[in-house]
PDB file of C-alpha atoms in Angstrom:
ATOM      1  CA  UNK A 747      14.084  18.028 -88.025  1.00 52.00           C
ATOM      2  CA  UNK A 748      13.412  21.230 -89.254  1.00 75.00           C
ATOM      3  CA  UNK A 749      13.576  24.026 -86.610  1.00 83.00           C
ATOM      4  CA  UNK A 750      16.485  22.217 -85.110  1.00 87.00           C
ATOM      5  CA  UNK A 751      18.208  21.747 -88.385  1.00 88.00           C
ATOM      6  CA  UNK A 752      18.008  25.518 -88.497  1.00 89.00           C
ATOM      7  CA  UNK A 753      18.897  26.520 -85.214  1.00 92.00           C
ATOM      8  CA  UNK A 754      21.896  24.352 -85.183  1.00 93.00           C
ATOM      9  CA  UNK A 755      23.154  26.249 -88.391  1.00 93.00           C
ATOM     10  CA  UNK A 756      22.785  28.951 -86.818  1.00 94.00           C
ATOM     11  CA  UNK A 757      24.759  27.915 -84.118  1.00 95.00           C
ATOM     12  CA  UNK A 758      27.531  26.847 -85.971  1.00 96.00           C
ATOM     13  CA  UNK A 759      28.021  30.179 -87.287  1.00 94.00           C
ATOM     14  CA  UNK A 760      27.822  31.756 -83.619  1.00 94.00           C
ATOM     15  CA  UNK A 761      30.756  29.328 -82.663  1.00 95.00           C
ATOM     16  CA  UNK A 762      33.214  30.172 -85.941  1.00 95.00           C
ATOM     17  CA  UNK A 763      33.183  33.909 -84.118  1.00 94.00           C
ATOM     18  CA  UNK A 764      33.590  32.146 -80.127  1.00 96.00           C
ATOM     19  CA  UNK A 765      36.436  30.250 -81.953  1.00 95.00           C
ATOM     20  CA  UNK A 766      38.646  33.419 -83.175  1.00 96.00           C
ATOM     21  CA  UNK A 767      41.980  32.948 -81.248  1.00 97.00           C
ATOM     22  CA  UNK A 768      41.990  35.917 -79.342  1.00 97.00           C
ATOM     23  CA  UNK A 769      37.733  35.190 -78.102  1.00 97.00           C
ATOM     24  CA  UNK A 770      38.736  32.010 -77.406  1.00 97.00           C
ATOM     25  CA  UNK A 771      41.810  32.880 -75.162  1.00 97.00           C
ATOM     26  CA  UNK A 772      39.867  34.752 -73.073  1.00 97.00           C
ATOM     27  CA  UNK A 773      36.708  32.621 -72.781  1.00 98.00           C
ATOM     28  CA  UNK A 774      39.156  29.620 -71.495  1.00 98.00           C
ATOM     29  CA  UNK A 775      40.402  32.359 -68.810  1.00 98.00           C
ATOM     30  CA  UNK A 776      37.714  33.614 -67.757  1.00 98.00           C
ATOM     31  CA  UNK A 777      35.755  30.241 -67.149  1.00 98.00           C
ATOM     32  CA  UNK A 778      38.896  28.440 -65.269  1.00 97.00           C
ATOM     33  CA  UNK A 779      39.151  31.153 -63.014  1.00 97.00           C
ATOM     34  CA  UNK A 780      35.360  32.192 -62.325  1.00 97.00           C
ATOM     35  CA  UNK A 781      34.209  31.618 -58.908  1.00 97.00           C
ATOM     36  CA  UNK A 782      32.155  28.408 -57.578  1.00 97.00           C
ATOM     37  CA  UNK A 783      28.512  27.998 -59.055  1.00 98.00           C
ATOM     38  CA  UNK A 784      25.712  27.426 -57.154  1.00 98.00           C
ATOM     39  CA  UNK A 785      24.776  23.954 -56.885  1.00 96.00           C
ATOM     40  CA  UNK A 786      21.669  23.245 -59.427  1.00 98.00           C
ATOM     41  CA  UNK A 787      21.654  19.647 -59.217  1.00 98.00           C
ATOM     42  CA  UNK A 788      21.218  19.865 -55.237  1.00 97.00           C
ATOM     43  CA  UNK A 789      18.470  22.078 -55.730  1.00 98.00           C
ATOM     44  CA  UNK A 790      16.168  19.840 -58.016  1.00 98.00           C
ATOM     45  CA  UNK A 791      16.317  17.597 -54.920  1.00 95.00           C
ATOM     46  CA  UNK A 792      13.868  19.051 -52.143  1.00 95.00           C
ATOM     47  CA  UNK A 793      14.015  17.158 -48.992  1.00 92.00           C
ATOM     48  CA  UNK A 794      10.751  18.038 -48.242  1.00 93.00           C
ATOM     49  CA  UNK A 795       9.316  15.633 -50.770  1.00 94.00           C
ATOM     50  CA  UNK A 796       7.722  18.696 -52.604  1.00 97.00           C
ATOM     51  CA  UNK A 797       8.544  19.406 -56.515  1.00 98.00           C
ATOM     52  CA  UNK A 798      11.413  21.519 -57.566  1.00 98.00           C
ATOM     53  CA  UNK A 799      10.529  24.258 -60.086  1.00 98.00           C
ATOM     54  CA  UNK A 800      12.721  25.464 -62.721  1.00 98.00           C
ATOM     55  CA  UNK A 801      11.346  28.437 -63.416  1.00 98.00           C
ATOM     56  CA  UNK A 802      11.815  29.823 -66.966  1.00 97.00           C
ATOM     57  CA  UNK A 803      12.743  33.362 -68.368  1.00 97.00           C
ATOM     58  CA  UNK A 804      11.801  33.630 -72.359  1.00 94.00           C
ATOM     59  CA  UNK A 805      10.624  36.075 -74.999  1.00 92.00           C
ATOM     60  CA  UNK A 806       9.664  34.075 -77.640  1.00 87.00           C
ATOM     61  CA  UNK A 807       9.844  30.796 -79.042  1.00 83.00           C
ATOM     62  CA  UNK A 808       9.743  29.504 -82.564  1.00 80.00           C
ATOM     63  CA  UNK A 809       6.541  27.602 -82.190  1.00 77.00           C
ATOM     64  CA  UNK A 810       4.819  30.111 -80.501  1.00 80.00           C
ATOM     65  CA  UNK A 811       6.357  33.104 -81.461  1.00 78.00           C
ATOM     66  CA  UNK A 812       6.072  36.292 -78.936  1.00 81.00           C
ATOM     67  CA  UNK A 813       5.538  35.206 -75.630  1.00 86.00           C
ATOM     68  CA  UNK A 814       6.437  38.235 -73.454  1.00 82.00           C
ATOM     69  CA  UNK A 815       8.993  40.738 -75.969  1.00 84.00           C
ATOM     70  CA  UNK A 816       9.267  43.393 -72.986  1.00 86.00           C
ATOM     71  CA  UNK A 817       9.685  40.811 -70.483  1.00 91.00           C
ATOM     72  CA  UNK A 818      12.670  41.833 -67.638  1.00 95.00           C
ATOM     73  CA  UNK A 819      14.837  39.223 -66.595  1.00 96.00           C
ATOM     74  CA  UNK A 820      15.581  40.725 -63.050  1.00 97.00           C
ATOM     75  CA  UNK A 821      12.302  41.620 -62.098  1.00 97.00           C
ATOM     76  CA  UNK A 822      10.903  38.354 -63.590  1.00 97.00           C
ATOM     77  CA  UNK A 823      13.676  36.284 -61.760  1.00 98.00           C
ATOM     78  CA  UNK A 824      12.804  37.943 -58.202  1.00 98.00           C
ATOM     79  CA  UNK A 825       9.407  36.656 -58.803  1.00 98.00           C
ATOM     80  CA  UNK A 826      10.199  33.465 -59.343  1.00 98.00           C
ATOM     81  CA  UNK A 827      12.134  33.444 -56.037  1.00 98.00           C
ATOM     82  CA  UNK A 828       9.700  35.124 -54.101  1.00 98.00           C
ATOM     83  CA  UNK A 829       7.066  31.720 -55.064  1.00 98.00           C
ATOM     84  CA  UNK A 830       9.624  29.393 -53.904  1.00 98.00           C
ATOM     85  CA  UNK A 831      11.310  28.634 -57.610  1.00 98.00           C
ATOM     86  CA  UNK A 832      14.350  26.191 -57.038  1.00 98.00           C
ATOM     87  CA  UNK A 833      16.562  27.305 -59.737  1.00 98.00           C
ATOM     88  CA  UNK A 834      16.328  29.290 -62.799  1.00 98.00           C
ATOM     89  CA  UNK A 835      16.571  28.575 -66.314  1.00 98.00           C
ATOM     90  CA  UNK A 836      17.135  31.336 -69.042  1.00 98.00           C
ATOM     91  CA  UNK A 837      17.291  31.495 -72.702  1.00 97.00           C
ATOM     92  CA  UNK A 838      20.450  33.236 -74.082  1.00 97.00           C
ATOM     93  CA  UNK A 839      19.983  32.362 -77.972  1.00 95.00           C
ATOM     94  CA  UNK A 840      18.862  35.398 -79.387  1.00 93.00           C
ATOM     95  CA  UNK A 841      17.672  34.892 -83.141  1.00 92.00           C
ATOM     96  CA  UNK A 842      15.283  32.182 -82.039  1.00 92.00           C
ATOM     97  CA  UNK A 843      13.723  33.016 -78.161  1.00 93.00           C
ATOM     98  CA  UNK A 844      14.971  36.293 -78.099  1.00 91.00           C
ATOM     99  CA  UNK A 845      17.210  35.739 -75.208  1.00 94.00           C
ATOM    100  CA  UNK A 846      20.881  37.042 -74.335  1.00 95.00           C
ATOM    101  CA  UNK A 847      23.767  36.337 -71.667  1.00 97.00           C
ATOM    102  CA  UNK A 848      22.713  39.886 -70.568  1.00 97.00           C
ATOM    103  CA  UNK A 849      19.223  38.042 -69.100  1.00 97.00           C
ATOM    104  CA  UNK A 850      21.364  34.941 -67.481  1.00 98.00           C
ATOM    105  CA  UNK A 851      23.751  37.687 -65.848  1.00 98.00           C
ATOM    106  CA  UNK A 852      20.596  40.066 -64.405  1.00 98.00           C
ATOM    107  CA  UNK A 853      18.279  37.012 -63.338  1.00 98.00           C
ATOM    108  CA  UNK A 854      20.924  35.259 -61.515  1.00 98.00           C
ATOM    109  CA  UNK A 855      22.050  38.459 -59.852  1.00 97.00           C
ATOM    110  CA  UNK A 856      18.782  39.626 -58.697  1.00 97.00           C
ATOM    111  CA  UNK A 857      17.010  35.634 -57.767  1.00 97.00           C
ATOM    112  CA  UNK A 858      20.112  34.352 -56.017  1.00 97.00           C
ATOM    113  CA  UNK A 859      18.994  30.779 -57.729  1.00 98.00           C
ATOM    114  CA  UNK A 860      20.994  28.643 -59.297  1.00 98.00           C
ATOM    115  CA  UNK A 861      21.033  29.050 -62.928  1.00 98.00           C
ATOM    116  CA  UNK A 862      21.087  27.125 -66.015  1.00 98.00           C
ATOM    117  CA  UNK A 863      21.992  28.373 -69.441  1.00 98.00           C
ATOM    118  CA  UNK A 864      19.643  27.107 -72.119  1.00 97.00           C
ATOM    119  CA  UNK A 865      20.761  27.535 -75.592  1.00 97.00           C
ATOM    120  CA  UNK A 866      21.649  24.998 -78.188  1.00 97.00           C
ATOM    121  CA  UNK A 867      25.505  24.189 -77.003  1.00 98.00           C
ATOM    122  CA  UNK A 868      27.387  21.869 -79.936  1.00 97.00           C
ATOM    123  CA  UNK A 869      31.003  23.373 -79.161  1.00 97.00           C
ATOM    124  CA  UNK A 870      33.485  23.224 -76.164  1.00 98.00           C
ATOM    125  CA  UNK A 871      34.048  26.571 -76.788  1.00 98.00           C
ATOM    126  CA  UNK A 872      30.369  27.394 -75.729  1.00 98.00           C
ATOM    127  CA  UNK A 873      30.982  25.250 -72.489  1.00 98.00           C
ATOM    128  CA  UNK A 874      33.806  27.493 -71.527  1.00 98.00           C
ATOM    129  CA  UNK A 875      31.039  30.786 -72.451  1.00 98.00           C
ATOM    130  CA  UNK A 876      28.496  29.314 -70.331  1.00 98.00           C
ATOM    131  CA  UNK A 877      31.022  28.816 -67.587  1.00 98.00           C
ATOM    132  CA  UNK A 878      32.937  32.633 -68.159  1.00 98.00           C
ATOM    133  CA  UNK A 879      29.285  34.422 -68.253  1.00 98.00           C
ATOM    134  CA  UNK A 880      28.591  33.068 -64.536  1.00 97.00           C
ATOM    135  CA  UNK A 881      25.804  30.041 -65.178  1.00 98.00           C
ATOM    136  CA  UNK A 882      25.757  27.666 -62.725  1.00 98.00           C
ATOM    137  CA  UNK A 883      24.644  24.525 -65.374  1.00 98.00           C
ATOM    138  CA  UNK A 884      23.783  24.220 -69.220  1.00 98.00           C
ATOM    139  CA  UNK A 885      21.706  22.309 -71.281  1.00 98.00           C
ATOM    140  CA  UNK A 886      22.935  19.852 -73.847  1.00 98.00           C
ATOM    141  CA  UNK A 887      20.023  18.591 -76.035  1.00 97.00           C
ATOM    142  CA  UNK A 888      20.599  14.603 -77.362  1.00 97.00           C
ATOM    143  CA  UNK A 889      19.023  15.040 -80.604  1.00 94.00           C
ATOM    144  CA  UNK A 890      21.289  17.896 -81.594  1.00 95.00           C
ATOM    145  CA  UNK A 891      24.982  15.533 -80.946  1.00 97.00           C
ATOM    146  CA  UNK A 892      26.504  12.473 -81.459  1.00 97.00           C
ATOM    147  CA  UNK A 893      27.163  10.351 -78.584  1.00 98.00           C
ATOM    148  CA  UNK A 894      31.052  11.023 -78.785  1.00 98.00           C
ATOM    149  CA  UNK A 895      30.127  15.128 -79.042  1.00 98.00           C
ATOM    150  CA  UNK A 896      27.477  14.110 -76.196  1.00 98.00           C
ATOM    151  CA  UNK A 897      29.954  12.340 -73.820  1.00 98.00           C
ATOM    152  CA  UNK A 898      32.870  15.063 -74.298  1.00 98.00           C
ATOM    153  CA  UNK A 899      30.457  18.633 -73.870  1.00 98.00           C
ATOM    154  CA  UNK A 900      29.411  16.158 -70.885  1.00 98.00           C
ATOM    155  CA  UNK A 901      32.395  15.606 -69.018  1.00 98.00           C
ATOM    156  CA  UNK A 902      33.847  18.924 -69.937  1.00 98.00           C
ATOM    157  CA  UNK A 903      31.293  20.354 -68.089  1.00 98.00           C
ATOM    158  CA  UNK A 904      31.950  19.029 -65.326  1.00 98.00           C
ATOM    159  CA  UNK A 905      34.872  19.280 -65.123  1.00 98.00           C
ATOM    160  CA  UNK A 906      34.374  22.810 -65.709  1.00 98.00           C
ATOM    161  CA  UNK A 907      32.210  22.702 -62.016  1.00 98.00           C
ATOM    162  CA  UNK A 908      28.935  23.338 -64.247  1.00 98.00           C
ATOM    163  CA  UNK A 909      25.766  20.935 -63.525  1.00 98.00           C
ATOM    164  CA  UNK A 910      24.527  19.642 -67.150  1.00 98.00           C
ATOM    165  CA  UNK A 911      20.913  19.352 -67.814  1.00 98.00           C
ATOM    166  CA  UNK A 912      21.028  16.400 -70.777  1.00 98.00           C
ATOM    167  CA  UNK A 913      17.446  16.833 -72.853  1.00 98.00           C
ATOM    168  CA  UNK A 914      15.439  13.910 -74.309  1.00 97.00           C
ATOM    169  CA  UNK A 915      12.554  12.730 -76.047  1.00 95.00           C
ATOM    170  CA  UNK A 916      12.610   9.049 -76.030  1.00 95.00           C
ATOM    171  CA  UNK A 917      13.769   5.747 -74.729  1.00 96.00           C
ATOM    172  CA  UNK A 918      16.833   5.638 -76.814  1.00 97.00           C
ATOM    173  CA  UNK A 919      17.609   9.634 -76.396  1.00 97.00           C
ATOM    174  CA  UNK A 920      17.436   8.434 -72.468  1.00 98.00           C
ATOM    175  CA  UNK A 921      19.203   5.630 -72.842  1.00 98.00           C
ATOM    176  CA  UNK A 922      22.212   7.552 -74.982  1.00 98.00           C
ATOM    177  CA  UNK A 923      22.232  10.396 -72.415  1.00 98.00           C
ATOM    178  CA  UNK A 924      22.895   7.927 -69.421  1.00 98.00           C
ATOM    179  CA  UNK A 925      25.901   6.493 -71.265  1.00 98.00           C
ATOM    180  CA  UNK A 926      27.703   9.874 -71.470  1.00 98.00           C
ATOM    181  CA  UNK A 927      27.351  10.297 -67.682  1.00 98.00           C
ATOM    182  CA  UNK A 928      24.089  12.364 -67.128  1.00 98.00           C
ATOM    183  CA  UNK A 929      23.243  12.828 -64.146  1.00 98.00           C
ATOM    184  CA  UNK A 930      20.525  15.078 -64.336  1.00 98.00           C
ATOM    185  CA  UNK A 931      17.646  13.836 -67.296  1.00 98.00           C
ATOM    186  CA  UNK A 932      15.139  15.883 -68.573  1.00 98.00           C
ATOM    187  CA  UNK A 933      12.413  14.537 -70.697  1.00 97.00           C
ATOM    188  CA  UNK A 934      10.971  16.962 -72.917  1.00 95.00           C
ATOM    189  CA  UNK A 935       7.142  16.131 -73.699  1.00 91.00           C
ATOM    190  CA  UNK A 936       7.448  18.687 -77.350  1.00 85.00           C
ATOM    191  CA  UNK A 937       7.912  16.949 -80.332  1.00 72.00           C
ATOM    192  CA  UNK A 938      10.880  18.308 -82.051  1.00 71.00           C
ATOM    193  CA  UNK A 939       9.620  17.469 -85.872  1.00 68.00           C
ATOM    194  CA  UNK A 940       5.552  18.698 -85.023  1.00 67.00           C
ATOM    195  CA  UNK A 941       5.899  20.574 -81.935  1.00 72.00           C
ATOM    196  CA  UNK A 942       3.013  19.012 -80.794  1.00 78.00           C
ATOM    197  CA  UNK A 943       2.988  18.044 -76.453  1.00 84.00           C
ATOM    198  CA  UNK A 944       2.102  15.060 -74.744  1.00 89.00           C
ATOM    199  CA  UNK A 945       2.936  14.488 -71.120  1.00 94.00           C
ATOM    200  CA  UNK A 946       2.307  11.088 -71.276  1.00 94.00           C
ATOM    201  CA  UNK A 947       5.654  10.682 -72.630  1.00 94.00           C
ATOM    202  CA  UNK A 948       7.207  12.095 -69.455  1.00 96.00           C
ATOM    203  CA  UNK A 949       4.835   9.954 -67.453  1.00 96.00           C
ATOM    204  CA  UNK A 950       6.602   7.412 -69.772  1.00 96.00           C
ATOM    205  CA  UNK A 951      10.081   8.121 -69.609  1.00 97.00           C
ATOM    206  CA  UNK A 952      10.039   8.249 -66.028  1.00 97.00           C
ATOM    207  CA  UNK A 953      11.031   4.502 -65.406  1.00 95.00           C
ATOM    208  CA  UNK A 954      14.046   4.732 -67.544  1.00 97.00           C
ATOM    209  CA  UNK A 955      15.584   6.802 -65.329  1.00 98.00           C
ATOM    210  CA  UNK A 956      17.608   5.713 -62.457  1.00 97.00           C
ATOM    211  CA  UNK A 957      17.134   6.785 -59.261  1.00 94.00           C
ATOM    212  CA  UNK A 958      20.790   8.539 -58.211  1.00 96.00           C
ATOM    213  CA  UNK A 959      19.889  10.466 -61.589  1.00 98.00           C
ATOM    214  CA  UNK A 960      17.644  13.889 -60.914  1.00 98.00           C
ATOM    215  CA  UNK A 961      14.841  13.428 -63.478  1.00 98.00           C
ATOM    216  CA  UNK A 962      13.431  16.471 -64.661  1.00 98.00           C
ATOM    217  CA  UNK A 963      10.299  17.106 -67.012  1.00 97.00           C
ATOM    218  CA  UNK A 964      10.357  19.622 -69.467  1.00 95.00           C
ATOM    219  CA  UNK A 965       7.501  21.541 -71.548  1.00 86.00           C
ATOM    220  CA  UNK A 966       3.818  21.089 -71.714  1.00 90.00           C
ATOM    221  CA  UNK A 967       3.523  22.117 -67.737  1.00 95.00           C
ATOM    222  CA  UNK A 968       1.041  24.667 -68.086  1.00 94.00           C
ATOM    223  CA  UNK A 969      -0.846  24.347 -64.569  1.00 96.00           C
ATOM    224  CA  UNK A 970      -0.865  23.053 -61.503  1.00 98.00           C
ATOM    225  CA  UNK A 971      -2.689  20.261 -61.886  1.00 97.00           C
ATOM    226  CA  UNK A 972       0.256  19.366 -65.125  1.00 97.00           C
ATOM    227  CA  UNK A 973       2.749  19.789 -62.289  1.00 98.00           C
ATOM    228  CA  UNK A 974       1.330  17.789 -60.086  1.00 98.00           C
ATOM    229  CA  UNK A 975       0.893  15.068 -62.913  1.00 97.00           C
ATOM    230  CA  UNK A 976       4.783  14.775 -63.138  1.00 97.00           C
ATOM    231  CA  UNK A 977       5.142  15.054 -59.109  1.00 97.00           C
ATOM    232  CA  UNK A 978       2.572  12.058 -59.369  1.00 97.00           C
ATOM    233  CA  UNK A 979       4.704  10.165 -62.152  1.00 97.00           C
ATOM    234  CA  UNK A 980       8.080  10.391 -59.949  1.00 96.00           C
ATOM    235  CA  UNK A 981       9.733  13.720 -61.275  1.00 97.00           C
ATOM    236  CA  UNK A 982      12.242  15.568 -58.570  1.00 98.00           C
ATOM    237  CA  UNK A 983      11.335  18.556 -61.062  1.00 98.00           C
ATOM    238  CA  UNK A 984       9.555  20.627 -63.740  1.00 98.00           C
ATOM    239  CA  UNK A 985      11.007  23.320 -66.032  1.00 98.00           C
ATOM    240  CA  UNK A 986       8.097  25.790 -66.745  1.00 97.00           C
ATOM    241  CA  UNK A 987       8.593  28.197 -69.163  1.00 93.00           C
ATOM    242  CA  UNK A 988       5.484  29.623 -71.266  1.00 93.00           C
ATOM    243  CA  UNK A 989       2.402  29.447 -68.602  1.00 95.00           C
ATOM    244  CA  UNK A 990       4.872  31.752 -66.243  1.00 97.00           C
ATOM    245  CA  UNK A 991       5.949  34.247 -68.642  1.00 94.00           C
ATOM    246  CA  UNK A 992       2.229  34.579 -69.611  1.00 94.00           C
ATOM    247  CA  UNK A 993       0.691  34.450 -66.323  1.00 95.00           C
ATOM    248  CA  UNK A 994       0.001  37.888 -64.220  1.00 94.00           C
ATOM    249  CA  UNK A 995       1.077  36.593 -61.061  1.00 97.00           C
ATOM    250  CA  UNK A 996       4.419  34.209 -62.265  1.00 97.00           C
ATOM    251  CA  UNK A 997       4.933  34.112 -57.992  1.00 98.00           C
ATOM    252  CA  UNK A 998       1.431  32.590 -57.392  1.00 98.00           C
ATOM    253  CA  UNK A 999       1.413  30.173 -60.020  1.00 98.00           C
ATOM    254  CA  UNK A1000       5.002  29.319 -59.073  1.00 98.00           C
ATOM    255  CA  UNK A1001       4.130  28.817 -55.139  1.00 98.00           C
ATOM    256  CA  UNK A1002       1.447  26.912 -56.222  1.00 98.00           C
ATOM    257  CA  UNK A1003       3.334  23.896 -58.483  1.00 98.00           C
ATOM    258  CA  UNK A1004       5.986  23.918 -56.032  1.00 98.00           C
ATOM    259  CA  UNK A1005       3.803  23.312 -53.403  1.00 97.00           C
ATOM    260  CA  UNK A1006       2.970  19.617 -55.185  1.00 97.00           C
ATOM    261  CA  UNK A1007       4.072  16.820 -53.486  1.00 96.00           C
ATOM    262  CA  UNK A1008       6.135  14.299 -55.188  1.00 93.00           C
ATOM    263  CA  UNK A1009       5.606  10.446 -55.875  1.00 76.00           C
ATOM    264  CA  UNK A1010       7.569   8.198 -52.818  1.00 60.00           C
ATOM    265  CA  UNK A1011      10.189   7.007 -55.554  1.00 49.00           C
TER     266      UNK A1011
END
């Protein structure tokens, strides 16, 4: 895979430091006794039959390099909020998008929005992080675990209180990702071997996943009419990253997909 193969060696080195005795200890603490998130799954479900954005803070990104390097995450995040975002989803691995738990701890402060860590979690010890640093879900990516790695991140999770985003890129990724519990399914239209996009693999996807699940699309949203195109294809949500951190007016743009209305599914 490449990138992925990279990024995950990357992480395994990140975790050997989370994993000291004395780190972990206190990550375990701190996460068991945090405070209630806010509910992210809940929000991905509008019930005014509109799309729910997930608006995206990143720097960078390996396949496009710099995106926005002086980007702020609390000024960026009360845009978002002010066009109607639903929830929030920021980058915290640094050598790759630039990203830190510094930018998940500002933009949930200043948006109030529910927030979802995305980084590249392979380790129950990064569960308990994502819980202790005050993120309201995570991401776990399919291609990146096994299905018995898959399952137990899953249900630690939740049992953590966190909402878990569980990323795909094909029928059998969607299919492994609904037998470790997910309950929220994103579909992610980049290839992680080209890095090519092609929303017609969302449009796809859609019909493999249930209806109690929240089904979110992710990548290759650039515009409104993209946004609608998943509204259109059943999606309760998009997670828009690049066209709003390169955009001048992220609060426009933002108003603007959230105002499409969804497919009666």
């Amino acid at each position: 895979m490449g990138i992925l193969d990279d990024i995950l060696a990357t992480k395994r080195d990140e975790v050997t430091v989370l994993r000291r005795p004395a780190t972990r200890e206190m990550l375990q603490r701190v996460a068991l006794a945090a405070p209630p998130t806010r509910r992210f799954a809940d929000a991905l479900r509008r019930d005014d039959g509109h799309l729910a954005v997930i608006a995206e803070f990143k720097r960078r990104s390996p396949s496009k390099g710099e995106l926005a390097p002086t980007l702020d995450p609390g000024t960026t995040a009360r845009s978002y909020a002010d066009g109607g975002a639903a929830a929030l989803s920021v980058l915290t691995d640094r050598p790759y998008f630039g990203g830190a738990i510094a930018d998940l701890e500002a933009a949930r402060q200043e948006s109030g929005l529910p927030t979802l860590r995305k980084d590249f979690v392979i380790d129950e010890i990064q569960v308990y992080e994502t819980r202790a640093v005050g993120a309201d879900a995570m991401l776990l990516i399919v291609a990146a675990l096994d299905d018995e790695r898959l399952a137990d991140l899953h249900a630690l999770g939740v049992e953590l209180g966190l909402d878990v985003l569980v990323e795909t890129h094909d029928d059998h990724e969607v299919e492994r990702a609904l037998r470790a519990g997910a309950r929220i399914v994103g579909v992610n239209s980049r290839s992680l071997q080209t890095f090519g996009e092609d929303l017609s693999i969302a449009e796809r996807l859609r019909a493999s996943i249930p209806p109690e699940c929240v089904a979110v699309a992710e990548s290759a949203v650039r515009s409104v009419d993209d946004a609608q195109r998943m509204a259109d294809a059943g999606f309760d949500a998009v997670l828009v990253g690049e066209a709003l951190v390169r955009t001048a007016d992220p609060t426009s743009l933002c108003a603007s997909m959230a105002a499409c209305e969804r497919s009666g599914r």
